[in-house]
XYZ file of C-alpha atoms in Angstrom:
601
model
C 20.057 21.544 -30.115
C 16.444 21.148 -31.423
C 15.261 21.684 -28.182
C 16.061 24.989 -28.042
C 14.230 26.908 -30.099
C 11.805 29.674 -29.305
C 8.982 26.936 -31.324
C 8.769 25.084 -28.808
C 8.794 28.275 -26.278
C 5.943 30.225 -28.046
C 4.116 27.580 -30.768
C 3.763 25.082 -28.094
C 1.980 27.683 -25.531
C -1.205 27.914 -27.804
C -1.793 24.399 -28.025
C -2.011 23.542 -24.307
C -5.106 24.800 -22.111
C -4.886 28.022 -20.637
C -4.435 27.149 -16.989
C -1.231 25.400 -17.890
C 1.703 27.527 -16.853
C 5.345 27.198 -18.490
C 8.599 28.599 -18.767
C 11.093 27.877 -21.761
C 14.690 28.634 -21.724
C 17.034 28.786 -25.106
C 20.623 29.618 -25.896
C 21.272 31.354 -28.469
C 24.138 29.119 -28.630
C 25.045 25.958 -27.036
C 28.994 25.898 -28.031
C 30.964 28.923 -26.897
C 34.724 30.100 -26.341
C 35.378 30.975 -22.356
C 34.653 34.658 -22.097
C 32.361 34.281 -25.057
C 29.186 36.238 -24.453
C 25.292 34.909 -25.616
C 22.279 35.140 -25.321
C 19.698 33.084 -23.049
C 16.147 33.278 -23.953
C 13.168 32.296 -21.470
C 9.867 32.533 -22.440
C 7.297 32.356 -19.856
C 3.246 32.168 -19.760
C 1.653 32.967 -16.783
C -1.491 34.536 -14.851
C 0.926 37.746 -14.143
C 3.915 39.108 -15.439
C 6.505 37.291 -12.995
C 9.448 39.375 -11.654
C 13.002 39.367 -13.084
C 14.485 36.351 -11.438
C 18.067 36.160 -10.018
C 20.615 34.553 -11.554
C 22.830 32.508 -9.866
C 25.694 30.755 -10.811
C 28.722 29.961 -10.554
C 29.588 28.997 -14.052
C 28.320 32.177 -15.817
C 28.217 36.125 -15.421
C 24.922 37.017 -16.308
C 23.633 40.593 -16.798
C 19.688 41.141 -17.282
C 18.961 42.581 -20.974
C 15.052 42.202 -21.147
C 12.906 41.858 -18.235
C 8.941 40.986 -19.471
C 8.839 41.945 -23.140
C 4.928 41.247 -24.015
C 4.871 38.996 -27.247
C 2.117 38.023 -29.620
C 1.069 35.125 -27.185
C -1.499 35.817 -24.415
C -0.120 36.183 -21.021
C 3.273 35.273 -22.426
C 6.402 37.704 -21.558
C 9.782 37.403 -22.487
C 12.947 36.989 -20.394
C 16.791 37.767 -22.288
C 19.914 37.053 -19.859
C 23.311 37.987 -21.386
C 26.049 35.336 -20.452
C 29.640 34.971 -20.206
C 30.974 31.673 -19.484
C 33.719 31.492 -16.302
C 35.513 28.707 -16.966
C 35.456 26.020 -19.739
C 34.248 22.330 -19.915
C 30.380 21.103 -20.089
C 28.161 24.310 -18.112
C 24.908 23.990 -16.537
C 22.319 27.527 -17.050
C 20.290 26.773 -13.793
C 16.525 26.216 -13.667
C 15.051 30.277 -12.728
C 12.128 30.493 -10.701
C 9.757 32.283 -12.239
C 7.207 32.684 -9.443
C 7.285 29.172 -8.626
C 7.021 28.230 -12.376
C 10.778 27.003 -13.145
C 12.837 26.706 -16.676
C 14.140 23.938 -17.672
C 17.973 23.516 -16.851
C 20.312 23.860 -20.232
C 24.010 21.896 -21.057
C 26.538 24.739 -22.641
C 29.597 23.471 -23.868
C 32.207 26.307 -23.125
C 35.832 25.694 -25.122
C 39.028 27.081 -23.833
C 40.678 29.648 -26.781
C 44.156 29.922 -27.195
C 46.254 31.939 -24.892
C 49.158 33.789 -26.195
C 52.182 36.257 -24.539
C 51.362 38.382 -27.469
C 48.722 40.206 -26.019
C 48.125 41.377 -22.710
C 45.612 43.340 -21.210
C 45.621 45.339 -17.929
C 43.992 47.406 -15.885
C 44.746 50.241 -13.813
C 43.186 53.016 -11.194
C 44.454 56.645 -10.755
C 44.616 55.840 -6.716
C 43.729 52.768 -4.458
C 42.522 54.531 -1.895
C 39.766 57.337 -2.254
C 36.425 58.980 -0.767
C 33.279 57.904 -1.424
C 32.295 60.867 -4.078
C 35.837 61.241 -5.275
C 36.539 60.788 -9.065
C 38.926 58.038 -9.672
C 40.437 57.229 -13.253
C 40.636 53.677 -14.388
C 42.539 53.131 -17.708
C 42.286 49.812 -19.968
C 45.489 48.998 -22.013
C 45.449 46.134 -24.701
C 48.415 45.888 -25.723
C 49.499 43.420 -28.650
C 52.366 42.155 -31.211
C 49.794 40.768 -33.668
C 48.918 43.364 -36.099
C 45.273 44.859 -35.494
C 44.497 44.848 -38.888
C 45.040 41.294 -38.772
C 42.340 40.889 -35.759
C 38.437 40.040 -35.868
C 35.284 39.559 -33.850
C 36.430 41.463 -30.995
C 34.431 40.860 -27.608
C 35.664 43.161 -25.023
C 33.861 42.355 -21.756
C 34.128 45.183 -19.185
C 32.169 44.206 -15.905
C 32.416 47.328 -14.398
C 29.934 49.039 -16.604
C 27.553 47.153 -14.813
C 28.673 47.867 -11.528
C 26.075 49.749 -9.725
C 28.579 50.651 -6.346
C 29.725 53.173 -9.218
C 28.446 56.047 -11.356
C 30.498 56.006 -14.450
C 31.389 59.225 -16.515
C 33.037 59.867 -19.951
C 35.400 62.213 -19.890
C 34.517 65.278 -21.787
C 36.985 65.816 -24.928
C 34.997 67.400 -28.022
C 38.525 66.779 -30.168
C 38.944 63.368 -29.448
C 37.080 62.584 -32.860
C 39.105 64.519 -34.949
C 42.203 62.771 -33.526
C 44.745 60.961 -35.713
C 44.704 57.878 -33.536
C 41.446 57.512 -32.593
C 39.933 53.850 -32.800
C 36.293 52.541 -32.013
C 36.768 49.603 -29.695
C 33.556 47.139 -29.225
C 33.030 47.431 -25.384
C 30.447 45.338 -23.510
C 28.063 46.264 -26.017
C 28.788 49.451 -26.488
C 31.081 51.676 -28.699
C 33.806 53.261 -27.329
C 37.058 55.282 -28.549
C 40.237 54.346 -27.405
C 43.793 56.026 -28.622
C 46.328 54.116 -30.547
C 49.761 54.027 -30.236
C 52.877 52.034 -31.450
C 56.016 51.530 -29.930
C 59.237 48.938 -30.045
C 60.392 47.055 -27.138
C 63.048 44.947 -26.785
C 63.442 45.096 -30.659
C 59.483 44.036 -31.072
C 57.090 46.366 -32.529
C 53.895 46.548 -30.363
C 50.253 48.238 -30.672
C 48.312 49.425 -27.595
C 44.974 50.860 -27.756
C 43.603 52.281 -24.343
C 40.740 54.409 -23.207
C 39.347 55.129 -19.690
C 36.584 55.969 -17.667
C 36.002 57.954 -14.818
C 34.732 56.026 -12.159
C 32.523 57.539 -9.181
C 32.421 55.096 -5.958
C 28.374 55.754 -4.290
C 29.484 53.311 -1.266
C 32.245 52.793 1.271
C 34.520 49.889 1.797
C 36.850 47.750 0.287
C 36.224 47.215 -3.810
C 37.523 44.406 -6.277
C 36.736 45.834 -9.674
C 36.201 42.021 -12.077
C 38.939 41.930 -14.612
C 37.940 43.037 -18.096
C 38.258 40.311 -20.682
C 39.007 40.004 -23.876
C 38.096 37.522 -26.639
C 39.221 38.003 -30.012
C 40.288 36.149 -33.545
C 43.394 36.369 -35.113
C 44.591 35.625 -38.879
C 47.483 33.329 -38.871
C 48.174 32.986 -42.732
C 48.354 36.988 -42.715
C 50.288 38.057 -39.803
C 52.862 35.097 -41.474
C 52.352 36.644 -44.710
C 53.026 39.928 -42.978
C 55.609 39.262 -40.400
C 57.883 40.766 -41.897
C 56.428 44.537 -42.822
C 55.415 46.701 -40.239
C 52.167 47.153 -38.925
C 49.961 49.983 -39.017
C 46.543 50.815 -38.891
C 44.705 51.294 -42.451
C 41.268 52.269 -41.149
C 38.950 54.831 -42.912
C 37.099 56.274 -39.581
C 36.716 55.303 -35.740
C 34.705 52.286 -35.878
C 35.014 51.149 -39.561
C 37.926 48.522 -38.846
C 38.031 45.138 -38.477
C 36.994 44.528 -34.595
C 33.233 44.634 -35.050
C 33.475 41.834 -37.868
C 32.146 38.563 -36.703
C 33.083 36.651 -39.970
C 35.666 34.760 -38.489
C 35.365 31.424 -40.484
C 37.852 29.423 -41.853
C 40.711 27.380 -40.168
C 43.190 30.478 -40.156
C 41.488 32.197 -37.565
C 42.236 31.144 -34.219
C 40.463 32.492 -30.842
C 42.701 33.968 -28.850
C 41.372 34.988 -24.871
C 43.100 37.261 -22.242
C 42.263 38.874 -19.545
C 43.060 41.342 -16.809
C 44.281 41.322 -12.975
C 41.167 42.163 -10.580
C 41.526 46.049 -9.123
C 41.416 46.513 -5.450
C 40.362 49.795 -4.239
C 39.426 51.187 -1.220
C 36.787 53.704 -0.555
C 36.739 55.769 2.659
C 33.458 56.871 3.905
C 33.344 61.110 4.299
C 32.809 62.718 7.620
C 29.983 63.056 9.220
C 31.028 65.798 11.329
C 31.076 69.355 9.751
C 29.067 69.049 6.626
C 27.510 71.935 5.510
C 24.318 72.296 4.211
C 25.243 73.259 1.052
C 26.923 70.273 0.652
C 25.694 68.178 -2.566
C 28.420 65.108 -2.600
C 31.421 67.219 -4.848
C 34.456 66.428 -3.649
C 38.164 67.467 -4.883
C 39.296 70.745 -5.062
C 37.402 73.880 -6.766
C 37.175 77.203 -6.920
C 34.122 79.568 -7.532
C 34.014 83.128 -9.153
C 30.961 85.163 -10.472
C 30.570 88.500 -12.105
C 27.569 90.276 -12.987
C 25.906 92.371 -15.564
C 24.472 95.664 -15.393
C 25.593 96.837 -11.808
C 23.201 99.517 -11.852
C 19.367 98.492 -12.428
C 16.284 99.449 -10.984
C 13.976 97.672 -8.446
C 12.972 94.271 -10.919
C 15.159 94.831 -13.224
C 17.402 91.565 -14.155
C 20.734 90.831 -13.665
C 22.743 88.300 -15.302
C 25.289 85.990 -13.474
C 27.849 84.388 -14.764
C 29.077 81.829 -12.081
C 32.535 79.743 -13.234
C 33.215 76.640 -11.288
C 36.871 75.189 -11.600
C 37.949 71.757 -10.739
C 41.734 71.371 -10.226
C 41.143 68.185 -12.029
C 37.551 66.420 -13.398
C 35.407 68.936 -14.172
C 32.887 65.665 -14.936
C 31.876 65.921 -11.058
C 31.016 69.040 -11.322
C 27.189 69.297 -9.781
C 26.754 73.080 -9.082
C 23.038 73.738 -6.997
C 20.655 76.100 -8.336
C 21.048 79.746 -6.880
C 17.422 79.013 -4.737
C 19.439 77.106 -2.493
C 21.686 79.975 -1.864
C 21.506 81.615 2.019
C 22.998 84.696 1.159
C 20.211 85.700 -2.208
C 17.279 84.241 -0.453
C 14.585 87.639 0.333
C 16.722 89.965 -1.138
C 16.670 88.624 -4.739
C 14.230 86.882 -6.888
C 15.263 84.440 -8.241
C 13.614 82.404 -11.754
C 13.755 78.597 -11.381
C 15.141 77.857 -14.879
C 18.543 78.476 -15.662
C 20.821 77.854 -18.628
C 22.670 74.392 -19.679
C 26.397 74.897 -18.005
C 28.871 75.387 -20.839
C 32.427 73.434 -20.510
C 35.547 75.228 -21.081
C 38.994 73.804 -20.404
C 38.709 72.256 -16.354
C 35.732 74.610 -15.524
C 31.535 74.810 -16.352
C 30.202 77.721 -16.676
C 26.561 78.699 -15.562
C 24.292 81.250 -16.381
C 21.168 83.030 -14.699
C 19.674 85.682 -13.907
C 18.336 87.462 -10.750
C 16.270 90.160 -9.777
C 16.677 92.757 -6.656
C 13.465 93.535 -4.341
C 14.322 96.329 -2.600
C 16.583 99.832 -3.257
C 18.627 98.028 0.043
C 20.960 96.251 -1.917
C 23.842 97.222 -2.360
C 25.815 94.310 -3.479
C 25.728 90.959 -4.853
C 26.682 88.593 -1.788
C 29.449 86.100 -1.906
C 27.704 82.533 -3.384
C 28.768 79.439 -2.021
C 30.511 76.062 -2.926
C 30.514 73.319 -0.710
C 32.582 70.488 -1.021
C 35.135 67.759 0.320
C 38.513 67.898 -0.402
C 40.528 64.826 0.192
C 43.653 66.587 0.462
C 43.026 68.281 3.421
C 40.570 65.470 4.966
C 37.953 68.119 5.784
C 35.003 70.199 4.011
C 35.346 73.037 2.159
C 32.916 76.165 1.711
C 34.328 78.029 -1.330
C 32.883 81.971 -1.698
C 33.181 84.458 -4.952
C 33.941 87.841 -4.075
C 31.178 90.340 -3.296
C 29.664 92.094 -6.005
C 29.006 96.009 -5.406
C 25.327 96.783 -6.707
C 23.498 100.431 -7.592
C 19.878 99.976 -7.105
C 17.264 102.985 -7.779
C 13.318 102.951 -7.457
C 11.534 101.316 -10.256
C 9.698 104.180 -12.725
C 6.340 105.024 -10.994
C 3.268 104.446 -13.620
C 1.680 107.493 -15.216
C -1.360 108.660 -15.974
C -3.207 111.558 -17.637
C -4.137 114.567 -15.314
C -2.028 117.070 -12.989
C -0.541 114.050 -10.906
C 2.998 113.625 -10.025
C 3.053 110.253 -11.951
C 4.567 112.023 -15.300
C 7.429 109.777 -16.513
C 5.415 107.211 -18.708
C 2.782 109.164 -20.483
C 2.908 112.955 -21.314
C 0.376 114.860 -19.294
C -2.231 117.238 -21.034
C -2.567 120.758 -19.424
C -5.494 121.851 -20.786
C -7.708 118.860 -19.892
C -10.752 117.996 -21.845
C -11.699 121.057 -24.495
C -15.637 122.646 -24.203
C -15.643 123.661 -27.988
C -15.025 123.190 -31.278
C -12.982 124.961 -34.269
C -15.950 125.657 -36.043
C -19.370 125.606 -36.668
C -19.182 123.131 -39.197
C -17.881 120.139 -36.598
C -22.039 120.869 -35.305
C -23.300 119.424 -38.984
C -25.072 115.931 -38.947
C -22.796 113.286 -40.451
C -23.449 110.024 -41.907
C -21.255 107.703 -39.877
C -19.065 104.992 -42.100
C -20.166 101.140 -41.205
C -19.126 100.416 -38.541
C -17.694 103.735 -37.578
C -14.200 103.250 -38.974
C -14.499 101.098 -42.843
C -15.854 101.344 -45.994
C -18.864 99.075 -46.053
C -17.006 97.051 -49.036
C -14.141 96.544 -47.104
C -16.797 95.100 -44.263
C -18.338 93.132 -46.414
C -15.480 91.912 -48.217
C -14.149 91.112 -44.356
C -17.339 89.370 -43.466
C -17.369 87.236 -46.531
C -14.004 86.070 -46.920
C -13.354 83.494 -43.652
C -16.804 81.436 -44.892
C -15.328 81.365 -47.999
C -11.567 79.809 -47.077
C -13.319 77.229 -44.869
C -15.402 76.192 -47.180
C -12.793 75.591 -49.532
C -10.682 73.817 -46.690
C -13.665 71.714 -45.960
C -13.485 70.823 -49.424
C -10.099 69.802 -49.890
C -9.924 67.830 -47.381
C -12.893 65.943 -48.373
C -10.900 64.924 -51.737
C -8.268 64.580 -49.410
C -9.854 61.276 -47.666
C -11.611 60.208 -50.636
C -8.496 60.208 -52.279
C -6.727 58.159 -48.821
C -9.787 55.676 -49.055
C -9.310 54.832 -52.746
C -5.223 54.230 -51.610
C -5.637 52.305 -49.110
C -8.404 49.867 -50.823
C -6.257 49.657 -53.949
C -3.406 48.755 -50.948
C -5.121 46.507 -49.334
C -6.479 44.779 -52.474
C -2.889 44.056 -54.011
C -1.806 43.077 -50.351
C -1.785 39.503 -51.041
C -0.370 39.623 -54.329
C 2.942 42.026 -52.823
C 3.143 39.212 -49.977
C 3.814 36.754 -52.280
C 6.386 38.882 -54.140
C 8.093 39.371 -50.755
C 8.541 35.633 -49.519
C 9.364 34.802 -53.141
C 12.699 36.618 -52.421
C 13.137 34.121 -48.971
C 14.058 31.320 -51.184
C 17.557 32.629 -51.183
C 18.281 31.847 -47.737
C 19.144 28.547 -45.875
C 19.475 29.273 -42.188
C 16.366 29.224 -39.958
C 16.511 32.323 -38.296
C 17.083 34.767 -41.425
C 14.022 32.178 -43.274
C 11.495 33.063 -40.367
C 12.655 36.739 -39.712
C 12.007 37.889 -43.284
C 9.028 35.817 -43.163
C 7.814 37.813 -39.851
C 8.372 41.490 -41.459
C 6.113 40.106 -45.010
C 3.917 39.041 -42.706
C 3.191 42.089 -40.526
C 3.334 43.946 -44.027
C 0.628 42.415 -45.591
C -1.303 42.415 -42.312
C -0.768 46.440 -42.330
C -2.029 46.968 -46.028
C -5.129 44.445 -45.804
C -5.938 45.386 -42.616
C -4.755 49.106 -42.480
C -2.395 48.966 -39.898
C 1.325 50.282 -39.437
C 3.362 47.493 -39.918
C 6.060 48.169 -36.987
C 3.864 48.629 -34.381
C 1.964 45.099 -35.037
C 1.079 42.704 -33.050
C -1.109 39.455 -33.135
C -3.757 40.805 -30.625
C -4.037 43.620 -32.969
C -4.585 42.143 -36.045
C -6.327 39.077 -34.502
C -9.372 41.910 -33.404
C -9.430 43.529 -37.148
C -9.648 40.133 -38.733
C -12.836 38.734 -36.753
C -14.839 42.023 -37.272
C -13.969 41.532 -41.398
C -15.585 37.946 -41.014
C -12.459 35.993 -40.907
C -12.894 31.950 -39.784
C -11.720 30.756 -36.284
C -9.546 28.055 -38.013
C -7.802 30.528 -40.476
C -7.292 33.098 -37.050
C -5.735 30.276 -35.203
C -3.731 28.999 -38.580
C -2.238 33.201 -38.616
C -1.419 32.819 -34.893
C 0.531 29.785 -35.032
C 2.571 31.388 -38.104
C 3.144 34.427 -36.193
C 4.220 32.602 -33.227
C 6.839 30.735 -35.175
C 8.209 34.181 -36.647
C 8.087 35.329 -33.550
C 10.415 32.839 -31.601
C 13.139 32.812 -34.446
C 12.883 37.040 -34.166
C 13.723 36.710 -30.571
C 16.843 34.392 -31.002
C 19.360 35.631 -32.229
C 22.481 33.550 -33.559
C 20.762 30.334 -33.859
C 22.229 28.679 -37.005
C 20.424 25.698 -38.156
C 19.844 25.081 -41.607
C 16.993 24.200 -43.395
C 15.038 24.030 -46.774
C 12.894 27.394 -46.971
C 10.446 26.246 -49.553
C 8.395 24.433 -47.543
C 8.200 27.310 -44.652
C 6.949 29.631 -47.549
C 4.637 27.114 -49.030
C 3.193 26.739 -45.709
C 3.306 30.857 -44.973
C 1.432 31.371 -48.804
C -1.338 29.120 -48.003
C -2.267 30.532 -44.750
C -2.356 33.728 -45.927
C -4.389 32.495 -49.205
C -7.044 30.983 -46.846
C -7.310 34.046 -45.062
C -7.492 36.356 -47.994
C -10.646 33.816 -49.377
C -12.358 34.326 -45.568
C -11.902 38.101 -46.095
C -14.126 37.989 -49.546
């Protein structure tokens, strides 16, 4: 098991020359349940990033999760696979060619759980047969007699997520929160809410939880959707302890229930592993013949209607459309064009590129936009368009709203002073410029106020005032960084001392990769206060180019680079449970850091 840990994959790298080329492979575990999904790990070093390799196996369902992460190591990327295991018994992960640099081959030891009547789980599609473009509904049911609340460590694999002949859409319910029965479900990964129900049959209480998706097909021909899986743990001492009382669900909110706890050990938990029947479904290819132009891959059956508001502007003046698209039954696949594509409003409307976020109510979407007539010619809103397939009738469709009757009048003409027939802006003045006066006192030499309009103290005052604020900004924030620069010395001065603090706390745990993760984060901490760097955001390269311009040794760089190589590895394996004593590690960790600290002086 020694053999694969990220140490060897990332420690090792620096110690070789820098021609040598390698690629490391680790599991983040070697012993799994069939249907169980890990993590594999391959580190590789070489002259260029390599591609994402394919994976190919029989044994295992592998789906790509990381594909050249950069880590602290020069010329070093990392690789993550997610695997499922198809069948039990002793599994070979293949060798992966990494641009003709290959991993190493791993043994995976794959157990067969229990299988049990008492829980089934199926699958099921809306239709078999259906367009490419059409929506079709499949539905996952897990149905069981154990009690839920009596179920752990849930792993609900459901391949089709990854499927890439499909495009796959939630279906839009705003309530489905608020819901009595909703459940959070750990799918492939992801969160997802499913509805719970109970029911008896044949005298046997059962629990189903189900949820669906709407599935999309992008290509024709004939489709086997992979069964969904399902890999769970189950407490024997309390569904005996329980048999007798019925079951029902205790849980304070969606997901805060039992299925996402992996904390399954103890010999009354037993794995328990079912799995689904494989889908067929065929998908027809549309027409060729008789697509319109407008036609942008909807198909079902909709309807289109529009109004409009005013009905009686001006030349320019805008007019709002409200355009309501209804879909007899997924509004999800509803992909209305914008209104430039429109035959009937192009030249006779302007027409702004941005328009409003469509708004969902009940089967329809609603859009929003507005338009502007160029000419006093119109005199309605034309009929827009909706193209789309409808399976029913095996033909395309060109839906039109109803014609909109429009009142347009000339736009107000721009006035101007003066006897001109351009009067409806700006009043006119009869009597033009006037030759005289009201008196002879207007004639009398006046001294005019500074600047012809102020009070010279309001000038001045004016004048005097911006030099003034920016001065005092100025100031500020020159205490301002003074008062940074005496933080972040003082920081980076107690840096060592609140590194040891941290790692002091590592003593309390036993298992490798907690002992070097918590190590990594007081690491990159201490680096970010001595150094002034953010913490997060850290890498080796960066702190390795701080610490030679502060006059830090060769020997103490290369000492920090091996330690962050080891933290490193352990960070990216996740699940790797092998115990250890810490207080060495931090012994080591302190006196790297110590020697480092001394170089810095």
């Amino acid at each position: 098991m020694k053999r694969l840990i990220l140490l060897a994959l990332i420690a090792a790298g620096p110690a070789r020359a820098s021609t040598n080329f390698y690629a490391h492979a680790a599991a983040s575990s070697t012993n799994v349940f069939l249907g169980e999904v890990f993590n594999l790990d391959v580190v590789v070093k070489a002259e260029a990033r390599p591609a994402m390799p394919v994976f190919q196996s029989l044994e295992f369902n592998a789906t790509p999760l990381v594909e050249g992460q950069a880590t602290s190591a020069e010329n070093t990327w990392l690789y993550r696979f997610a695997l499922r295991p198809k069948m039990a018994g002793e599994l070979t992960v293949p060798a992966l060619n990494f641009d003709k640099t290959y991993s190493q081959p791993l043994t995976v030891h794959a157990r067969k759980p229990e299988t049990s009547d008492r829980m089934k789980l199926t699958q099921t599609v809306s239709s078999h047969s259906v367009y490419v473009g059409e929506p079709v509904v499949l539905k996952t049911v897990w149905d069981s007699t154990y009690q839920f609340g009596a179920i752990k460590a849930v792993d609900f694999h459901f391949p089709i997520l990854n499927d890439k002949r499909f495009q796959i859409l939630e279906f839009h319910d705003p309530d489905a929160e608020a819901g009595a029965n909703a459940t959070g479900l750990p799918v492939h990964g992801t969160r997802v809410l499913a509805t719970r129900r109970s029911y008896v049959e044949d005298e046997v209480q059962h629990q189903a939880l189900e949820f669906s998706k709407l599935l999309i097909p992008k290509k024709s021909g004939a489709v086997t959707l992979a069964p969904a899986t399902l890999l769970c743990a189950a407490d024997q001492e309390r569904e005996v302890n329980n048999k007798n009382r019925r079951a029902a669900f205790q849980y304070p909110a969606y997901f805060d229930n039992t299925f996402f706890d992996r904390n399954v050990a103890g010999d009354q938990w037993s794995r328990i592993y079912t799995e689904s029947d494989p889908v067929q479904l065929e998908v027809k290819p549309l027409p060729k013949t008789g697509r319109p132009a407008l036609f942008n891959g909807m198909v079902g059956e909709f309807d289109i209607a529009v109004t409009a508001e005013p009905t009686e502007v001006q030349v320019g003046e805008p007019i709002t459309l409200t355009i309501r698209i209804a879909a007899s039954n997924h509004l999800e696949n509803i992909f209305f064009e914008a209104l430039r594509y429109q035959p009937n409003l192009v030249n006779r409307f302007e027409i702004p590129s941005d328009r409003s976020l469509p708004v969902r109510e009940g089967k329809a979407k609603i859009y929003t936009q507005t338009i502007r007539p160029l000419s006093v010619d119109q005199t309605e809103i034309p009929p827009l368009q909706l193209a789309y397939f409808s399976p029913a009738k095996g033909t395309y469709v060109t839906a039109e709203s109803d014609a909109i009757p429009l009142r347009v009048s000339p736009a107000d003409d721009v006035g101007v002073f003066g006897g001109t027939r351009y009067q409806n802006r700006l009043r006119s003045v009869d009597e033009g410029i006037r030759q005289n006066y009201e008196n002879p006192d207007m004639l009398a030499s006046r001294r005019r106020p500074l600047f012809g309009w102020a009070h010279p103290a309001a000038v001045l005052l004016l004048l005097l005032v911006p030099p003034a604020v920016a001065g005092g900004l100025s100031l500020a924030s020159l205490f301002g960084e003074k008062k940074h620069h005496i933080h972040r010395t003082a920081q980076a001065a107690r840096a060592f001392k609140v590194f040891r603090r941290n790692v002091a706390h590592i003593k309390s745990h036993d298992l490798k990769t907690e002992i070097y993760c918590d190590l990594d984060e007081c690491l990159r901490a201490y680096l970010g206060d001595r150094l002034h760097l953010v913490p997060g955001a850290l890498s080796y390269r960066d702190a390795a180019v701080r610490l030679e311009k502060a006059g830090a040794s060769d020997a103490d760089i290369g000492k920090l680079r091996a330690l962050f190589s080891v933290c490193e590895s352990y960070r990216f394996t996740h699940g790797y449970d092998e115990k250890t004593d810490p207080r060495p590690i931090i012994t080591d960790a302190v006196n790297t850091v110590r020697a480092l600290e001394r170089s810095l002086k």
